[in-house]
């Protein structure tokens, strides 16, 4: 129309630029376009492209109309379009290479299971045989040429006696399998003597293989869901196996290759199969009695199991709106009053937080654990919250300790009389010497027994006390140490042990019950003397540490084997040492008393020991 109306000049009369100039302009324009597209992307640069076309067209009209020069609009547009096309293809191609590399490596790195596919198939057939007795079962895989290849076979140990129709039956089975593979539907063929069933192994709508079975008992339609469920697991195994067996050829031309793209699809399917299997693990958590929640590192909750919801007093609708802190705030108590600090410490140090939470109004004691989840022991990927109900266990422990202390009380009365009368008899000069000896043994042993019962009672009584119940007054630990050392010097001297105090300056007082702390230090020093050879040194020191005061008893004695270190604090636990005869005074209660006293005062006990070289028992108490 423009030409008809005479708006556009006649091109046949225009001159064209020289070939080198035209070539340079075409190349320059194409290169400029490709740079712009590479930099900005096709979508972002369309305004520039349209602008350049408008400028070119205007220039061309002006050139042709006023200067009779053809400015090569069509070649420019053509070269520009080609340049755009190639640039875009190149960009997509390089992205595709990156995508293929990530995708094809993903299933391999994700596969944690080391059990091979064939073993898993064989195990699957065994399981199937347990729930549905089989005469024979074969798993076929679909090979590339759409033929079926048997991979695993199961045969009942007591097969039918030589069946003359075996080959015909086999052919019939294979035909049934081909039919099942092509239609994707379960096929069965029943005769009077037996049934043959072909189950297509479907994964993501694709047939990975076929399971052919000849059930031992009668096959009913109720068994179909079972076969389909086992079949889907078989399909996942086959897909994974065929993917790992079929290595990628070249990745550079994947973008244009059908096989290459199919392989990417396979990789995606294998990944999906893995996700299905991993979902099994997550589903299991729903059925356990302990509370479990998993949160991602952005605080979103990935999973909260019903038990945890119950502990938190929430219903599942509320849980959807919660994040990690919202959930943890439901467990706030005086010992766990700032969940943010606990989580921050876990993230900073990687060390799990653990605390015992007592909800008195609900009469419930819970153990709470917050730990960091790591991907293959390295990168943090989430936070796990684990809650266990200790109420029943604590009640049981209390009942046990109540019973034991009741029994001990009952034992004390007859023991006192035994001891009293035995002591009286030892004074009786009319008794023959041997009888007197026996009586004095009775007196000593009954005394030892009442000492044991007394220590035991004091430990159990302490255990049942609340922290507030212990009478606390300001107490200088260095003075307690000095007094204890003075009272135990005679015992140390008997064994020629040097018992010394390491001088300390300016030790602040602590809030404590003097007699309990004194007894605890006495137990530690007594042990140090008891479990050290003659002519060694026992050092007792007091030191100020940030917010606590530490008392440390160090000896050069027998030491404690590594495996016993945790247990020495337990009631009645005694370390068995070769060549050391049984100590009359040893009850295994001394250290548990120390721990109980220290914990009642809000402190902590510590043990550092090396067998044969000595031990260092210490405890800390909060300073005033
Ligand atoms: P016991 O009445 O047997 O001394 P404790 O509870 O005080 O009971 O100690 C438990 C065990 O720990 C003892 O059997 C002993 O073997 C070991 N033990 C305690 N203190 C020391 C020490 N200083 N050196 C070596 N072993 C020790």
XYZ file of C-alpha atoms and ligand atoms in Angstrom:
651
model
C 0.000 0.000 0.000
C 2.826 2.343 0.909
C 4.492 1.665 -2.430
C 1.184 2.067 -4.268
C 0.530 5.350 -2.515
C 4.031 6.479 -3.445
C 5.016 6.837 0.216
C 7.933 4.474 -0.211
C 10.580 5.048 -2.875
C 11.202 2.544 -5.648
C 14.022 0.271 -4.534
C 15.197 -0.564 -8.072
C 16.483 2.979 -8.482
C 18.341 2.989 -5.092
C 21.999 2.093 -4.780
C 23.232 -0.420 -2.166
C 26.318 -0.010 0.063
C 29.626 -1.771 -0.847
C 29.890 -5.453 0.045
C 32.554 -5.013 2.850
C 30.572 -2.174 4.403
C 27.308 -4.135 4.141
C 29.001 -7.230 5.609
C 30.446 -5.236 8.523
C 27.052 -3.671 9.273
C 25.278 -7.052 9.188
C 27.871 -8.711 11.439
C 27.962 -5.737 13.808
C 24.193 -5.701 14.165
C 23.999 -9.467 14.786
C 26.788 -9.374 17.369
C 25.205 -6.410 19.160
C 21.870 -8.221 19.345
C 23.439 -11.417 20.661
C 25.347 -9.461 23.363
C 22.173 -7.699 24.470
C 20.207 -10.962 24.607
C 22.998 -12.705 26.493
C 23.190 -9.924 29.035
C 19.525 -9.219 29.598
C 17.721 -12.350 28.465
C 15.175 -12.487 25.661
C 12.237 -11.403 27.752
C 13.901 -8.318 29.190
C 15.324 -6.987 25.922
C 12.301 -7.066 23.658
C 11.864 -3.280 24.019
C 15.389 -2.713 22.708
C 14.791 -5.155 19.860
C 11.551 -3.466 18.847
C 13.255 -0.061 19.136
C 16.114 -1.184 16.919
C 13.663 -2.470 14.272
C 11.777 0.859 14.319
C 15.061 2.801 14.016
C 16.214 0.567 11.144
C 12.903 0.883 9.293
C 12.853 4.671 9.697
C 16.486 4.913 8.582
C 15.759 2.716 5.624
C 12.739 4.866 4.548
C 14.686 8.094 4.998
C 17.712 6.615 3.144
C 15.644 5.374 0.237
C 13.449 8.455 -0.051
C 15.921 11.244 0.319
C 19.287 9.717 -0.539
C 18.288 6.900 -2.921
C 20.298 4.421 -0.804
C 18.923 0.987 0.137
C 20.042 0.492 3.727
C 19.540 -3.320 3.598
C 16.599 -3.540 5.948
C 15.647 -7.114 5.034
C 19.147 -8.626 5.303
C 19.578 -6.822 8.611
C 16.315 -8.173 9.976
C 17.140 -11.649 8.715
C 20.652 -11.702 10.203
C 19.303 -10.208 13.435
C 16.629 -12.909 13.721
C 19.158 -15.662 13.055
C 21.481 -14.184 15.640
C 18.644 -14.101 18.174
C 17.716 -17.697 17.426
C 21.270 -19.021 17.786
C 21.959 -17.033 20.927
C 18.797 -18.277 22.565
C 19.494 -21.898 21.553
C 23.022 -21.616 22.920
C 21.762 -20.244 26.236
C 19.174 -22.973 26.597
C 21.725 -25.590 25.633
C 24.190 -24.568 28.281
C 21.426 -24.433 30.906
C 20.307 -27.874 29.825
C 23.819 -29.255 30.277
C 23.870 -27.894 33.811
C 20.388 -29.285 34.482
C 21.324 -32.713 33.101
C 24.509 -32.851 35.180
C 22.642 -32.055 38.407
C 19.734 -34.323 37.635
C 21.716 -37.344 36.539
C 23.948 -37.181 39.568
C 21.126 -36.665 42.053
C 19.643 -40.190 42.230
C 23.097 -41.730 42.556
C 24.144 -39.514 45.424
C 20.784 -39.938 47.100
C 20.695 -43.701 47.055
C 21.664 -44.591 50.602
C 20.687 -48.200 50.286
C 23.558 -50.478 49.452
C 21.372 -53.512 48.802
C 21.316 -54.321 45.089
C 18.064 -54.328 43.120
C 18.129 -58.077 42.461
C 18.516 -58.881 46.147
C 15.630 -56.557 46.915
C 13.485 -58.234 44.272
C 14.368 -61.670 45.632
C 13.536 -60.502 49.144
C 10.238 -59.097 47.820
C 9.325 -62.466 46.277
C 10.135 -64.169 49.555
C 7.854 -61.763 51.402
C 5.121 -62.308 48.845
C 5.463 -66.051 49.258
C 5.050 -65.665 53.027
C 1.762 -63.828 52.720
C 0.509 -65.539 49.569
C 1.987 -69.019 49.086
C 3.447 -69.319 45.590
C 4.360 -72.238 43.378
C 6.420 -70.056 41.151
C 7.123 -66.384 40.574
C 9.203 -64.548 37.981
C 9.977 -60.850 37.679
C 10.445 -59.663 34.099
C 11.945 -56.348 33.168
C 10.981 -54.443 30.018
C 14.113 -54.281 27.888
C 14.700 -51.419 25.448
C 13.388 -53.379 22.482
C 10.090 -53.845 24.340
C 10.860 -57.481 25.044
C 10.509 -59.053 28.482
C 13.618 -60.403 30.198
C 13.413 -62.491 33.404
C 15.563 -61.027 36.200
C 14.595 -62.873 39.376
C 12.833 -66.123 39.883
C 11.298 -67.849 42.886
C 10.320 -71.495 42.960
C 8.543 -73.295 45.739
C 10.921 -75.845 47.356
C 8.344 -78.604 46.729
C 7.329 -78.096 43.122
C 4.716 -80.057 41.363
C 6.060 -83.347 40.085
C 7.313 -83.071 36.500
C 4.479 -81.434 34.702
C 4.336 -82.609 31.079
C 2.674 -79.359 30.076
C 5.464 -77.171 31.534
C 6.529 -75.531 28.284
C 2.981 -74.766 27.269
C 2.304 -73.259 30.696
C 5.438 -71.113 30.431
C 4.461 -69.882 26.948
C 0.999 -69.067 28.213
C 2.550 -67.134 31.128
C 4.810 -65.096 28.837
C 1.878 -64.284 26.576
C -0.109 -63.117 29.602
C 2.836 -60.954 30.693
C 3.119 -59.313 27.281
C -0.545 -58.562 27.402
C -0.257 -57.082 30.897
C 2.772 -54.993 29.832
C 1.024 -53.542 26.800
C -2.277 -52.774 28.557
C -0.869 -51.881 31.992
C -3.612 -54.046 33.571
C -3.463 -57.129 35.785
C -4.150 -60.279 33.773
C -5.098 -63.648 35.168
C -5.800 -66.983 33.654
C -7.464 -69.668 35.693
C -7.674 -73.309 34.790
C -9.088 -76.081 36.856
C -5.711 -77.086 38.317
C -3.991 -73.716 38.696
C -4.060 -69.975 38.131
C -1.498 -67.731 36.444
C -1.428 -64.008 37.204
C 0.587 -61.308 35.417
C 0.929 -58.042 37.380
C 2.255 -55.015 35.455
C 4.929 -53.227 37.479
C 3.937 -49.619 37.066
C 5.984 -46.635 38.039
C 4.719 -43.146 37.201
C 2.359 -44.576 34.626
C 5.148 -46.424 32.841
C 5.536 -50.199 32.793
C 8.932 -51.090 34.239
C 8.329 -54.837 34.117
C 5.853 -57.608 34.860
C 5.495 -59.967 37.806
C 4.283 -63.406 36.845
C 2.998 -65.628 39.656
C 1.451 -69.011 39.992
C -0.211 -68.998 43.428
C -0.052 -72.188 45.451
C -3.521 -71.772 46.887
C -6.590 -70.431 45.201
C -6.205 -66.871 43.955
C -8.981 -64.454 44.848
C -9.664 -60.860 43.843
C -8.948 -59.773 47.442
C -5.281 -60.425 46.736
C -5.123 -57.866 43.935
C -4.377 -54.789 46.146
C -1.591 -56.764 47.805
C -0.052 -57.647 44.438
C -0.350 -54.085 43.196
C 1.340 -52.717 46.318
C 4.253 -55.162 46.082
C 4.334 -54.528 42.311
C 4.835 -50.784 42.748
C 7.835 -51.429 45.008
C 9.243 -53.887 42.432
C 8.758 -51.236 39.737
C 10.747 -48.704 41.764
C 13.540 -51.223 42.226
C 13.618 -52.050 38.507
C 13.647 -48.386 37.484
C 16.506 -47.645 39.824
C 18.459 -50.623 38.615
C 17.955 -49.868 34.925
C 18.923 -46.258 35.539
C 22.143 -47.129 37.354
C 23.066 -49.822 34.816
C 22.644 -47.537 31.861
C 25.303 -44.851 32.147
C 24.875 -41.550 30.310
C 26.718 -41.424 27.023
C 27.548 -37.857 26.167
C 25.972 -35.011 28.001
C 26.868 -32.251 25.560
C 24.321 -33.227 22.897
C 21.599 -34.276 25.345
C 19.535 -31.248 24.457
C 18.970 -32.471 20.929
C 18.833 -36.176 21.700
C 15.709 -38.128 22.406
C 17.596 -40.761 24.458
C 19.280 -38.035 26.449
C 15.968 -36.427 27.309
C 14.417 -39.782 28.121
C 17.245 -40.426 30.527
C 16.522 -37.165 32.286
C 12.945 -38.276 32.632
C 14.165 -41.597 34.066
C 16.337 -39.742 36.556
C 13.347 -37.719 37.645
C 11.313 -40.891 38.070
C 14.045 -42.521 40.147
C 14.117 -39.429 42.328
C 10.367 -39.662 42.748
C 10.737 -43.324 43.718
C 13.277 -42.344 46.347
C 10.937 -39.703 47.721
C 8.177 -42.306 48.046
C 10.530 -44.582 49.989
C 11.722 -41.740 52.178
C 8.137 -40.851 52.961
C 7.941 -44.288 54.649
C 10.388 -43.031 57.280
C 8.383 -39.886 57.900
C 5.109 -41.831 58.116
C 6.585 -44.147 60.758
C 7.070 -41.178 63.066
C 3.306 -40.695 63.148
C 2.909 -43.988 64.948
C 5.440 -43.720 67.736
C 4.546 -42.766 71.271
C 7.284 -40.187 71.742
C 6.732 -36.728 70.375
C 8.775 -35.754 67.349
C 8.884 -32.600 65.258
C 11.200 -31.661 62.437
C 11.743 -28.049 61.455
C 13.615 -26.622 58.502
C 16.276 -24.023 59.159
C 13.831 -21.217 58.381
C 11.703 -22.299 61.349
C 8.912 -23.841 59.269
C 7.694 -27.146 60.661
C 8.186 -30.020 58.245
C 6.548 -32.585 60.480
C 4.878 -32.747 63.872
C 3.671 -36.164 64.956
C 0.368 -36.652 66.821
C 2.102 -37.476 70.120
C 3.934 -34.165 70.118
C 0.699 -32.331 69.366
C -0.802 -34.054 72.369
C 2.105 -33.050 74.629
C 1.855 -29.482 73.332
C -1.920 -29.467 73.874
C -2.616 -28.612 70.236
C -4.859 -29.964 67.527
C -3.624 -30.506 63.983
C -5.385 -27.383 62.646
C -3.509 -25.165 65.092
C -0.242 -26.918 64.270
C -0.448 -25.758 60.650
C -0.188 -22.146 61.775
C 2.765 -22.780 64.112
C 6.459 -22.437 63.477
C 9.326 -23.928 65.496
C 9.278 -21.258 68.195
C 5.506 -21.274 68.412
C 5.741 -24.964 69.145
C 8.607 -24.684 71.631
C 6.806 -21.937 73.536
C 4.154 -24.498 74.399
C 6.816 -26.261 76.508
C 8.008 -23.234 78.459
C 8.748 -23.891 82.120
C 11.089 -22.356 84.676
C 14.006 -24.468 83.370
C 13.106 -23.860 79.720
C 11.943 -20.265 79.795
C 13.687 -18.964 76.675
C 13.438 -21.430 73.785
C 15.168 -18.936 71.453
C 18.368 -19.137 73.502
C 18.303 -22.939 73.523
C 17.835 -23.069 69.729
C 20.550 -20.480 69.183
C 23.008 -22.545 71.220
C 22.118 -25.681 69.276
C 22.698 -23.847 65.981
C 25.932 -22.260 67.207
C 27.549 -25.293 68.753
C 25.776 -28.226 67.102
C 25.402 -29.735 70.589
C 21.903 -30.936 71.439
C 19.884 -29.221 74.201
C 18.355 -31.543 76.731
C 16.130 -30.668 79.640
C 13.651 -32.201 82.040
C 10.459 -30.164 82.162
C 8.141 -30.475 85.108
C 4.568 -29.311 84.512
C 3.176 -29.493 87.999
C -0.319 -28.295 87.122
C -0.644 -31.161 84.631
C 1.276 -33.588 86.821
C 3.523 -34.363 83.878
C 7.300 -34.635 83.516
C 8.693 -34.423 79.994
C 12.168 -34.838 78.623
C 12.851 -32.352 75.837
C 15.676 -32.672 73.347
C 16.472 -30.213 70.578
C 19.132 -31.325 68.149
C 20.593 -30.309 64.835
C 20.003 -32.549 61.847
C 22.871 -32.826 59.441
C 23.143 -34.009 55.865
C 25.701 -36.818 55.942
C 27.197 -35.589 59.245
C 28.103 -32.231 57.699
C 25.800 -29.483 56.548
C 22.948 -28.629 58.933
C 19.575 -29.172 57.239
C 17.044 -28.963 60.038
C 16.223 -29.082 63.710
C 14.639 -32.053 65.455
C 12.549 -31.722 68.590
C 12.094 -34.885 70.609
C 9.800 -35.110 73.621
C 9.508 -38.147 75.867
C 7.013 -38.550 78.659
C 8.856 -39.423 81.873
C 5.869 -39.183 84.205
C 5.305 -42.928 84.563
C 9.032 -43.626 84.908
C 9.454 -40.956 87.584
C 6.429 -42.245 89.472
C 7.851 -45.732 89.354
C 11.236 -44.508 90.600
C 9.586 -42.632 93.432
C 7.571 -45.678 94.383
C 10.735 -47.767 94.339
C 12.638 -45.339 96.499
C 9.663 -45.013 98.887
C 9.569 -48.759 99.280
C 13.298 -49.034 99.800
C 13.374 -46.327 102.438
C 10.410 -47.863 104.195
C 12.204 -51.174 104.271
C 15.399 -49.579 105.468
C 13.542 -47.886 108.314
C 12.040 -51.231 109.289
C 15.483 -52.833 109.208
C 17.045 -50.227 111.434
C 15.044 -51.150 114.550
C 16.005 -54.864 114.734
C 19.551 -53.967 113.759
C 19.879 -51.586 116.677
C 18.861 -54.349 119.078
C 21.205 -56.883 117.464
C 24.031 -54.420 117.735
C 23.191 -53.388 121.316
C 22.971 -56.956 122.611
C 26.074 -58.047 120.737
C 28.013 -55.143 122.288
C 26.728 -56.205 125.714
C 27.831 -59.785 125.147
C 31.354 -58.714 124.168
C 31.695 -57.308 127.697
C 30.679 -60.660 129.241
C 33.900 -62.200 130.591
C 32.239 -65.553 131.291
C 31.931 -66.322 127.566
C 34.544 -68.627 126.052
C 37.082 -66.688 123.879
C 35.793 -68.131 120.581
C 32.200 -67.155 121.341
C 33.409 -63.659 122.272
C 35.183 -63.404 118.949
C 31.994 -64.398 117.105
C 29.958 -61.911 119.076
C 32.354 -59.091 118.257
C 32.066 -60.017 114.546
C 28.285 -59.784 114.909
C 28.631 -56.373 116.549
C 30.977 -55.035 113.843
C 28.926 -56.332 110.960
C 25.649 -55.041 112.363
C 27.295 -51.651 112.827
C 28.484 -51.709 109.239
C 25.015 -52.608 108.103
C 23.414 -49.718 109.968
C 26.047 -47.344 108.535
C 25.097 -48.563 105.049
C 21.427 -48.127 105.750
C 22.008 -44.624 107.112
C 23.975 -43.529 104.041
C 21.399 -45.061 101.779
C 18.599 -43.331 103.601
C 20.318 -39.977 103.407
C 20.761 -40.379 99.623
C 17.149 -41.386 99.030
C 15.873 -38.656 101.321
C 17.922 -36.107 99.411
C 16.657 -37.442 96.108
C 13.109 -36.824 97.144
C 13.731 -33.312 98.347
C 13.080 -30.342 96.132
C 15.922 -27.918 95.644
C 14.184 -25.320 97.782
C 13.914 -27.702 100.711
C 17.630 -27.846 101.436
C 18.510 -25.312 104.101
C 20.952 -22.894 102.505
C 23.131 -20.378 104.307
C 26.193 -18.456 103.029
C 29.130 -20.812 103.249
C 32.844 -20.450 102.467
C 33.931 -23.573 100.634
C 37.631 -23.002 101.362
C 36.823 -23.152 105.063
C 34.862 -26.369 104.612
C 37.854 -27.822 102.776
C 40.232 -26.754 105.544
C 38.072 -28.349 108.256
C 37.652 -31.567 106.282
C 41.381 -31.852 105.700
C 42.056 -31.327 109.376
C 39.601 -34.049 110.375
C 40.949 -36.561 107.840
C 44.685 -35.969 108.449
C 44.898 -38.956 110.892
C 43.373 -41.311 108.268
C 45.816 -40.040 105.624
C 48.782 -40.345 107.995
C 47.951 -43.984 108.642
C 48.542 -44.629 104.947
C 51.461 -42.192 104.791
C 49.576 -40.094 102.310
C 50.337 -36.380 102.079
C 46.970 -34.625 102.299
C 47.386 -30.986 101.338
C 45.264 -27.992 100.615
C 46.118 -25.763 97.694
C 45.796 -22.222 98.990
C 43.193 -20.062 97.271
C 42.433 -16.399 97.569
C 39.225 -14.506 97.692
C 36.747 -17.276 97.286
C 33.196 -15.879 97.400
C 30.645 -17.707 99.538
C 28.015 -20.064 98.152
C 24.513 -20.770 99.459
C 24.621 -24.265 100.915
C 23.812 -26.633 103.744
C 27.051 -26.879 105.699
C 26.702 -30.413 107.003
C 25.701 -31.854 103.604
C 28.533 -30.134 101.725
C 30.999 -31.096 104.442
C 29.929 -34.730 104.152
C 30.266 -34.588 100.355
C 33.810 -33.196 100.505
C 34.632 -35.775 103.183
C 33.429 -38.578 100.907
C 35.621 -37.339 98.046
C 38.730 -36.955 100.207
C 38.088 -40.277 101.941
C 37.845 -42.001 98.546
C 41.032 -40.320 97.353
C 42.859 -41.715 100.392
C 41.172 -45.106 100.180
C 41.904 -45.639 96.472
C 45.537 -44.465 96.464
C 48.641 -46.477 97.302
C 50.855 -45.488 100.213
C 53.230 -42.505 100.013
C 51.242 -40.562 97.452
C 49.716 -37.097 97.593
C 46.101 -35.990 97.699
C 45.485 -32.333 96.876
C 42.285 -30.456 97.618
C 41.762 -27.090 95.980
C 39.072 -24.415 95.785
C 38.860 -22.044 92.828
C 36.600 -19.324 91.518
C 35.308 -19.829 87.979
C 33.086 -17.264 86.219
C 29.842 -17.773 88.145
C 30.752 -20.823 90.215
C 33.135 -22.022 92.874
C 34.885 -25.322 92.180
C 36.196 -27.786 94.744
C 38.631 -30.294 93.320
C 40.100 -33.415 94.945
C 43.037 -34.830 93.045
C 44.946 -38.020 93.815
C 47.706 -40.107 92.290
C 45.887 -43.358 92.962
C 44.499 -46.289 91.027
C 42.268 -44.216 88.753
C 39.011 -45.312 87.195
C 38.664 -47.273 83.940
C 36.972 -45.332 81.111
C 33.957 -47.659 80.965
C 33.197 -47.110 84.678
C 33.461 -43.304 84.649
C 29.770 -42.676 84.071
C 28.635 -45.371 86.453
C 30.687 -44.536 89.559
C 28.049 -41.926 90.413
C 25.304 -44.588 90.477
C 24.051 -46.074 93.728
C 25.811 -49.262 94.839
C 28.258 -49.192 91.932
C 31.763 -50.234 92.846
C 34.758 -50.564 90.569
C 36.180 -54.065 90.602
C 39.961 -54.031 90.658
C 42.153 -57.048 90.329
C 44.221 -57.861 93.392
C 42.252 -55.510 95.608
C 40.447 -57.328 98.369
C 36.921 -56.380 99.290
C 36.811 -53.261 101.361
C 34.646 -53.614 104.431
C 33.625 -49.988 104.379
C 32.834 -49.836 100.701
C 29.143 -49.440 99.897
C 29.101 -47.806 96.495
C 26.946 -45.052 97.948
C 29.529 -42.347 98.686
C 29.681 -40.791 95.226
C 25.943 -40.979 94.599
C 25.523 -39.018 97.822
C 28.025 -36.414 96.553
C 26.186 -36.054 93.252
C 22.817 -35.794 94.921
C 24.024 -33.109 97.347
C 25.713 -31.084 94.594
C 22.707 -31.270 92.267
C 20.379 -30.296 95.091
C 22.462 -27.121 95.392
C 22.253 -26.394 91.669
C 25.826 -27.489 90.952
C 27.499 -30.135 88.819
C 29.939 -32.950 89.464
C 32.826 -33.816 87.183
C 35.339 -36.606 86.948
C 38.592 -36.778 85.102
C 40.585 -39.943 85.611
C 43.140 -42.163 83.990
C 43.551 -45.723 85.100
C 46.789 -46.250 86.984
C 47.606 -42.526 87.105
C 45.051 -40.970 89.404
C 41.707 -39.240 89.497
C 40.373 -35.728 89.733
C 36.897 -35.468 91.248
C 35.394 -32.017 91.368
C 32.133 -30.186 91.795
C 30.905 -26.674 91.253
C 28.356 -24.632 93.185
C 26.888 -21.307 92.057
C 28.563 -18.361 93.821
C 26.554 -15.877 95.818
P 32.557 -46.728 97.932
O 31.812 -46.786 99.191
O 32.730 -48.060 97.287
O 33.821 -45.961 98.012
P 31.742 -44.662 96.161
O 30.398 -44.338 95.565
O 32.365 -43.615 96.988
O 31.562 -45.971 96.937
O 32.696 -45.019 94.961
C 32.297 -45.868 93.927
C 33.491 -46.530 93.301
O 34.283 -45.549 92.654
C 34.387 -47.191 94.298
O 34.136 -48.571 94.295
C 35.801 -46.929 93.802
O 36.331 -48.075 93.184
C 35.668 -45.821 92.804
N 36.346 -44.623 93.274
C 35.814 -43.614 93.999
N 36.727 -42.655 94.228
C 37.877 -43.071 93.663
C 39.211 -42.527 93.565
N 39.537 -41.332 94.093
N 40.135 -43.229 92.873
C 39.808 -44.418 92.310
N 38.584 -44.969 92.387
C 37.632 -44.327 93.042
